[in-house]
PDB file of C-alpha atoms in Angstrom:
ATOM      1  CA  MET Q   1      48.751  65.840 101.794  1.00 53.00           C
ATOM      2  CA  THR Q   2      49.594  63.482  98.940  1.00 58.00           C
ATOM      3  CA  GLN Q   3      53.221  62.520  98.724  1.00 82.00           C
ATOM      4  CA  GLU Q   4      55.116  60.913  95.872  1.00 89.00           C
ATOM      5  CA  PRO Q   5      58.213  58.713  96.085  1.00 94.00           C
ATOM      6  CA  VAL Q   6      61.531  60.570  96.053  1.00 94.00           C
ATOM      7  CA  SER Q   7      64.385  59.133  94.005  1.00 95.00           C
ATOM      8  CA  LEU Q   8      67.507  59.869  96.032  1.00 95.00           C
ATOM      9  CA  PRO Q   9      69.824  59.748  92.976  1.00 96.00           C
ATOM     10  CA  ALA Q  10      67.567  62.199  91.112  1.00 95.00           C
ATOM     11  CA  ALA Q  11      67.230  64.443  94.164  1.00 96.00           C
ATOM     12  CA  LEU Q  12      71.004  64.489  94.681  1.00 97.00           C
ATOM     13  CA  ALA Q  13      71.500  65.283  90.986  1.00 96.00           C
ATOM     14  CA  SER Q  14      69.186  68.316  91.295  1.00 95.00           C
ATOM     15  CA  PHE Q  15      71.773  70.419  93.177  1.00 95.00           C
ATOM     16  CA  THR Q  16      75.552  70.752  93.427  1.00 95.00           C
ATOM     17  CA  GLU Q  17      76.130  72.826  96.580  1.00 93.00           C
ATOM     18  CA  GLN Q  18      78.218  71.227  99.322  1.00 92.00           C
ATOM     19  CA  TRP Q  19      77.131  71.207 102.986  1.00 92.00           C
ATOM     20  CA  SER Q  20      73.704  72.541 101.923  1.00 92.00           C
ATOM     21  CA  PRO Q  21      71.075  69.898 102.729  1.00 94.00           C
ATOM     22  CA  ARG Q  22      67.797  69.431 100.925  1.00 95.00           C
ATOM     23  CA  ILE Q  23      64.748  68.000 102.658  1.00 95.00           C
ATOM     24  CA  ALA Q  24      63.824  64.801 100.816  1.00 95.00           C
ATOM     25  CA  THR Q  25      60.827  64.032 103.037  1.00 94.00           C
ATOM     26  CA  THR Q  26      59.596  64.304 106.599  1.00 93.00           C
ATOM     27  CA  VAL Q  27      58.780  61.594 109.137  1.00 93.00           C
ATOM     28  CA  ASN Q  28      56.627  62.789 112.034  1.00 94.00           C
ATOM     29  CA  ASP Q  29      58.523  65.899 113.179  1.00 94.00           C
ATOM     30  CA  TYR Q  30      61.833  64.896 111.556  1.00 94.00           C
ATOM     31  CA  ASP Q  31      63.456  65.946 108.295  1.00 94.00           C
ATOM     32  CA  VAL Q  32      65.181  63.385 106.125  1.00 95.00           C
ATOM     33  CA  ARG Q  33      67.883  65.569 104.576  1.00 95.00           C
ATOM     34  CA  ILE Q  34      70.290  64.714 101.767  1.00 97.00           C
ATOM     35  CA  THR Q  35      73.450  66.580 100.920  1.00 96.00           C
ATOM     36  CA  HIS Q  36      76.773  66.514  99.143  1.00 97.00           C
ATOM     37  CA  VAL Q  37      79.801  67.047 101.353  1.00 96.00           C
ATOM     38  CA  GLU Q  38      83.531  67.363 100.805  1.00 96.00           C
ATOM     39  CA  GLY Q  39      86.212  68.884 102.982  1.00 94.00           C
ATOM     40  CA  GLU Q  40      85.541  70.188 106.471  1.00 91.00           C
ATOM     41  CA  HIS Q  41      82.331  71.283 108.153  1.00 89.00           C
ATOM     42  CA  LEU Q  42      82.798  72.925 111.589  1.00 87.00           C
ATOM     43  CA  TRP Q  43      82.840  72.018 115.256  1.00 93.00           C
ATOM     44  CA  HIS Q  44      79.305  72.260 116.590  1.00 90.00           C
ATOM     45  CA  VAL Q  45      76.901  70.873 119.181  1.00 92.00           C
ATOM     46  CA  HIS Q  46      73.207  70.033 119.099  1.00 91.00           C
ATOM     47  CA  ASP Q  47      72.138  70.539 122.712  1.00 92.00           C
ATOM     48  CA  ASN Q  48      68.693  68.932 122.486  1.00 91.00           C
ATOM     49  CA  THR Q  49      68.841  66.318 119.739  1.00 92.00           C
ATOM     50  CA  ASP Q  50      70.918  63.454 118.427  1.00 94.00           C
ATOM     51  CA  GLU Q  51      72.152  63.663 114.818  1.00 93.00           C
ATOM     52  CA  PHE Q  52      71.874  60.610 112.541  1.00 96.00           C
ATOM     53  CA  PHE Q  53      74.201  60.135 109.551  1.00 97.00           C
ATOM     54  CA  LEU Q  54      73.887  57.602 106.704  1.00 98.00           C
ATOM     55  CA  VAL Q  55      76.641  57.578 104.088  1.00 98.00           C
ATOM     56  CA  LEU Q  56      75.313  56.798 100.609  1.00 98.00           C
ATOM     57  CA  SER Q  57      78.629  57.159  98.761  1.00 98.00           C
ATOM     58  CA  GLY Q  58      82.132  58.359  99.555  1.00 98.00           C
ATOM     59  CA  GLU Q  59      83.472  58.421 103.096  1.00 98.00           C
ATOM     60  CA  LEU Q  60      82.614  60.567 106.087  1.00 98.00           C
ATOM     61  CA  HIS Q  61      84.819  61.153 109.117  1.00 98.00           C
ATOM     62  CA  ILE Q  62      83.270  62.593 112.271  1.00 98.00           C
ATOM     63  CA  ALA Q  63      85.591  63.987 114.933  1.00 97.00           C
ATOM     64  CA  LEU Q  64      84.034  63.783 118.399  1.00 97.00           C
ATOM     65  CA  ARG Q  65      84.895  65.557 121.635  1.00 95.00           C
ATOM     66  CA  GLU Q  66      83.502  63.156 124.214  1.00 93.00           C
ATOM     67  CA  PRO Q  67      83.885  63.226 128.012  1.00 92.00           C
ATOM     68  CA  SER Q  68      86.518  60.466 127.670  1.00 94.00           C
ATOM     69  CA  GLY Q  69      88.498  62.465 125.067  1.00 95.00           C
ATOM     70  CA  GLU Q  70      88.659  63.072 121.336  1.00 96.00           C
ATOM     71  CA  ARG Q  71      88.228  60.386 118.693  1.00 97.00           C
ATOM     72  CA  THR Q  72      87.231  60.133 115.061  1.00 98.00           C
ATOM     73  CA  VAL Q  73      84.791  57.650 113.551  1.00 98.00           C
ATOM     74  CA  VAL Q  74      85.044  56.734 109.880  1.00 98.00           C
ATOM     75  CA  LEU Q  75      81.884  55.896 107.962  1.00 98.00           C
ATOM     76  CA  PRO Q  76      82.288  54.035 104.660  1.00 98.00           C
ATOM     77  CA  PRO Q  77      79.387  53.801 102.185  1.00 98.00           C
ATOM     78  CA  LEU Q  78      76.135  52.374 103.547  1.00 98.00           C
ATOM     79  CA  SER Q  79      77.103  52.828 107.179  1.00 98.00           C
ATOM     80  CA  VAL Q  80      75.265  54.780 109.856  1.00 98.00           C
ATOM     81  CA  PHE Q  81      76.271  56.634 112.996  1.00 98.00           C
ATOM     82  CA  THR Q  82      74.425  58.717 115.556  1.00 97.00           C
ATOM     83  CA  VAL Q  83      76.119  61.616 117.346  1.00 96.00           C
ATOM     84  CA  PRO Q  84      74.458  61.886 120.770  1.00 95.00           C
ATOM     85  CA  ARG Q  85      72.988  65.227 121.822  1.00 94.00           C
ATOM     86  CA  GLY Q  86      75.453  67.456 123.622  1.00 94.00           C
ATOM     87  CA  ILE Q  87      78.561  65.952 121.967  1.00 96.00           C
ATOM     88  CA  GLU Q  88      80.707  68.441 120.055  1.00 94.00           C
ATOM     89  CA  HIS Q  89      81.484  67.058 116.607  1.00 95.00           C
ATOM     90  CA  LYS Q  90      83.015  68.022 113.277  1.00 95.00           C
ATOM     91  CA  PRO Q  91      82.192  66.131 110.080  1.00 96.00           C
ATOM     92  CA  TYR Q  92      84.860  65.895 107.380  1.00 96.00           C
ATOM     93  CA  ALA Q  93      84.755  64.206 103.974  1.00 97.00           C
ATOM     94  CA  PRO Q  94      88.136  63.473 102.350  1.00 97.00           C
ATOM     95  CA  VAL Q  95      86.409  62.691  99.017  1.00 98.00           C
ATOM     96  CA  PRO Q  96      83.090  63.780  97.462  1.00 98.00           C
ATOM     97  CA  THR Q  97      80.453  62.136  99.646  1.00 98.00           C
ATOM     98  CA  ASP Q  98      76.654  61.974  99.665  1.00 98.00           C
ATOM     99  CA  ILE Q  99      74.878  61.588 103.006  1.00 98.00           C
ATOM    100  CA  VAL Q 100      71.445  61.368 104.583  1.00 97.00           C
ATOM    101  CA  LEU Q 101      70.768  63.204 107.860  1.00 95.00           C
ATOM    102  CA  LEU Q 102      67.801  62.631 110.154  1.00 94.00           C
ATOM    103  CA  GLU Q 103      67.081  65.586 112.426  1.00 92.00           C
ATOM    104  CA  PRO Q 104      64.054  67.256 113.992  1.00 92.00           C
ATOM    105  CA  SER Q 105      62.495  69.754 111.573  1.00 91.00           C
ATOM    106  CA  GLY Q 106      63.948  73.201 112.099  1.00 88.00           C
ATOM    107  CA  THR Q 107      67.303  71.943 113.426  1.00 85.00           C
ATOM    108  CA  SER Q 108      70.208  74.094 112.248  1.00 77.00           C
ATOM    109  CA  THR Q 109      73.032  72.388 110.374  1.00 77.00           C
ATOM    110  CA  VAL Q 110      75.483  74.257 112.601  1.00 70.00           C
ATOM    111  CA  GLY Q 111      73.816  73.233 115.856  1.00 69.00           C
ATOM    112  CA  ASP Q 112      73.096  75.331 118.903  1.00 69.00           C
ATOM    113  CA  ARG Q 113      76.720  76.241 119.611  1.00 66.00           C
ATOM    114  CA  HIS Q 114      79.470  76.351 117.012  1.00 66.00           C
ATOM    115  CA  GLU Q 115      82.710  77.895 115.901  1.00 68.00           C
ATOM    116  CA  GLU Q 116      82.696  80.628 113.258  1.00 72.00           C
ATOM    117  CA  VAL Q 117      80.828  79.463 110.162  1.00 69.00           C
ATOM    118  CA  PRO Q 118      83.153  79.330 107.114  1.00 67.00           C
ATOM    119  CA  ASP Q 119      81.913  80.640 103.774  1.00 73.00           C
ATOM    120  CA  HIS Q 120      81.575  77.153 102.258  1.00 72.00           C
ATOM    121  CA  VAL Q 121      79.072  76.024 104.942  1.00 74.00           C
ATOM    122  CA  ASP Q 122      75.393  76.856 104.514  1.00 70.00           C
ATOM    123  CA  ALA Q 123      73.947  77.481 107.991  1.00 70.00           C
ATOM    124  CA  THR Q 124      70.410  76.320 107.249  1.00 72.00           C
ATOM    125  CA  THR Q 125      67.501  74.300 108.551  1.00 74.00           C
ATOM    126  CA  GLY Q 126      67.356  72.564 105.158  1.00 78.00           C
ATOM    127  CA  HIS Q 127      66.175  73.657 101.730  1.00 76.00           C
ATOM    128  CA  ALA Q 128      63.193  72.300  99.844  1.00 78.00           C
ATOM    129  CA  LEU Q 129      63.968  70.053  96.894  1.00 83.00           C
ATOM    130  CA  ALA Q 130      63.570  71.849  93.576  1.00 76.00           C
TER     131      ALA Q 130
END
């Protein structure tokens, strides 16, 4: 398989949907997904995998329900955070935000257990780039 470089700005410009990741590339058995986000996602848990976030632009808040209690982390541009497997979390973007996610291929964006999926959230394992 021959692969070409992927321009993240061009890839992000190729779609407008929020909370609907595109697969920019794969690394071993992991997808490198990019997406636009704004507003709330939903509470969900990935039972068998961590979830990596990289904020390219904007600001991402991630509410966490940890054994020690609830807290929220705030990710400004060019920061990273990993939600450990089994931790219930809810991403929220107060402004238009572009992020990179690193997850095993086939992982659902709404995890293994989640609250009802709102209409604005695309429950997907990632879409191919156009």
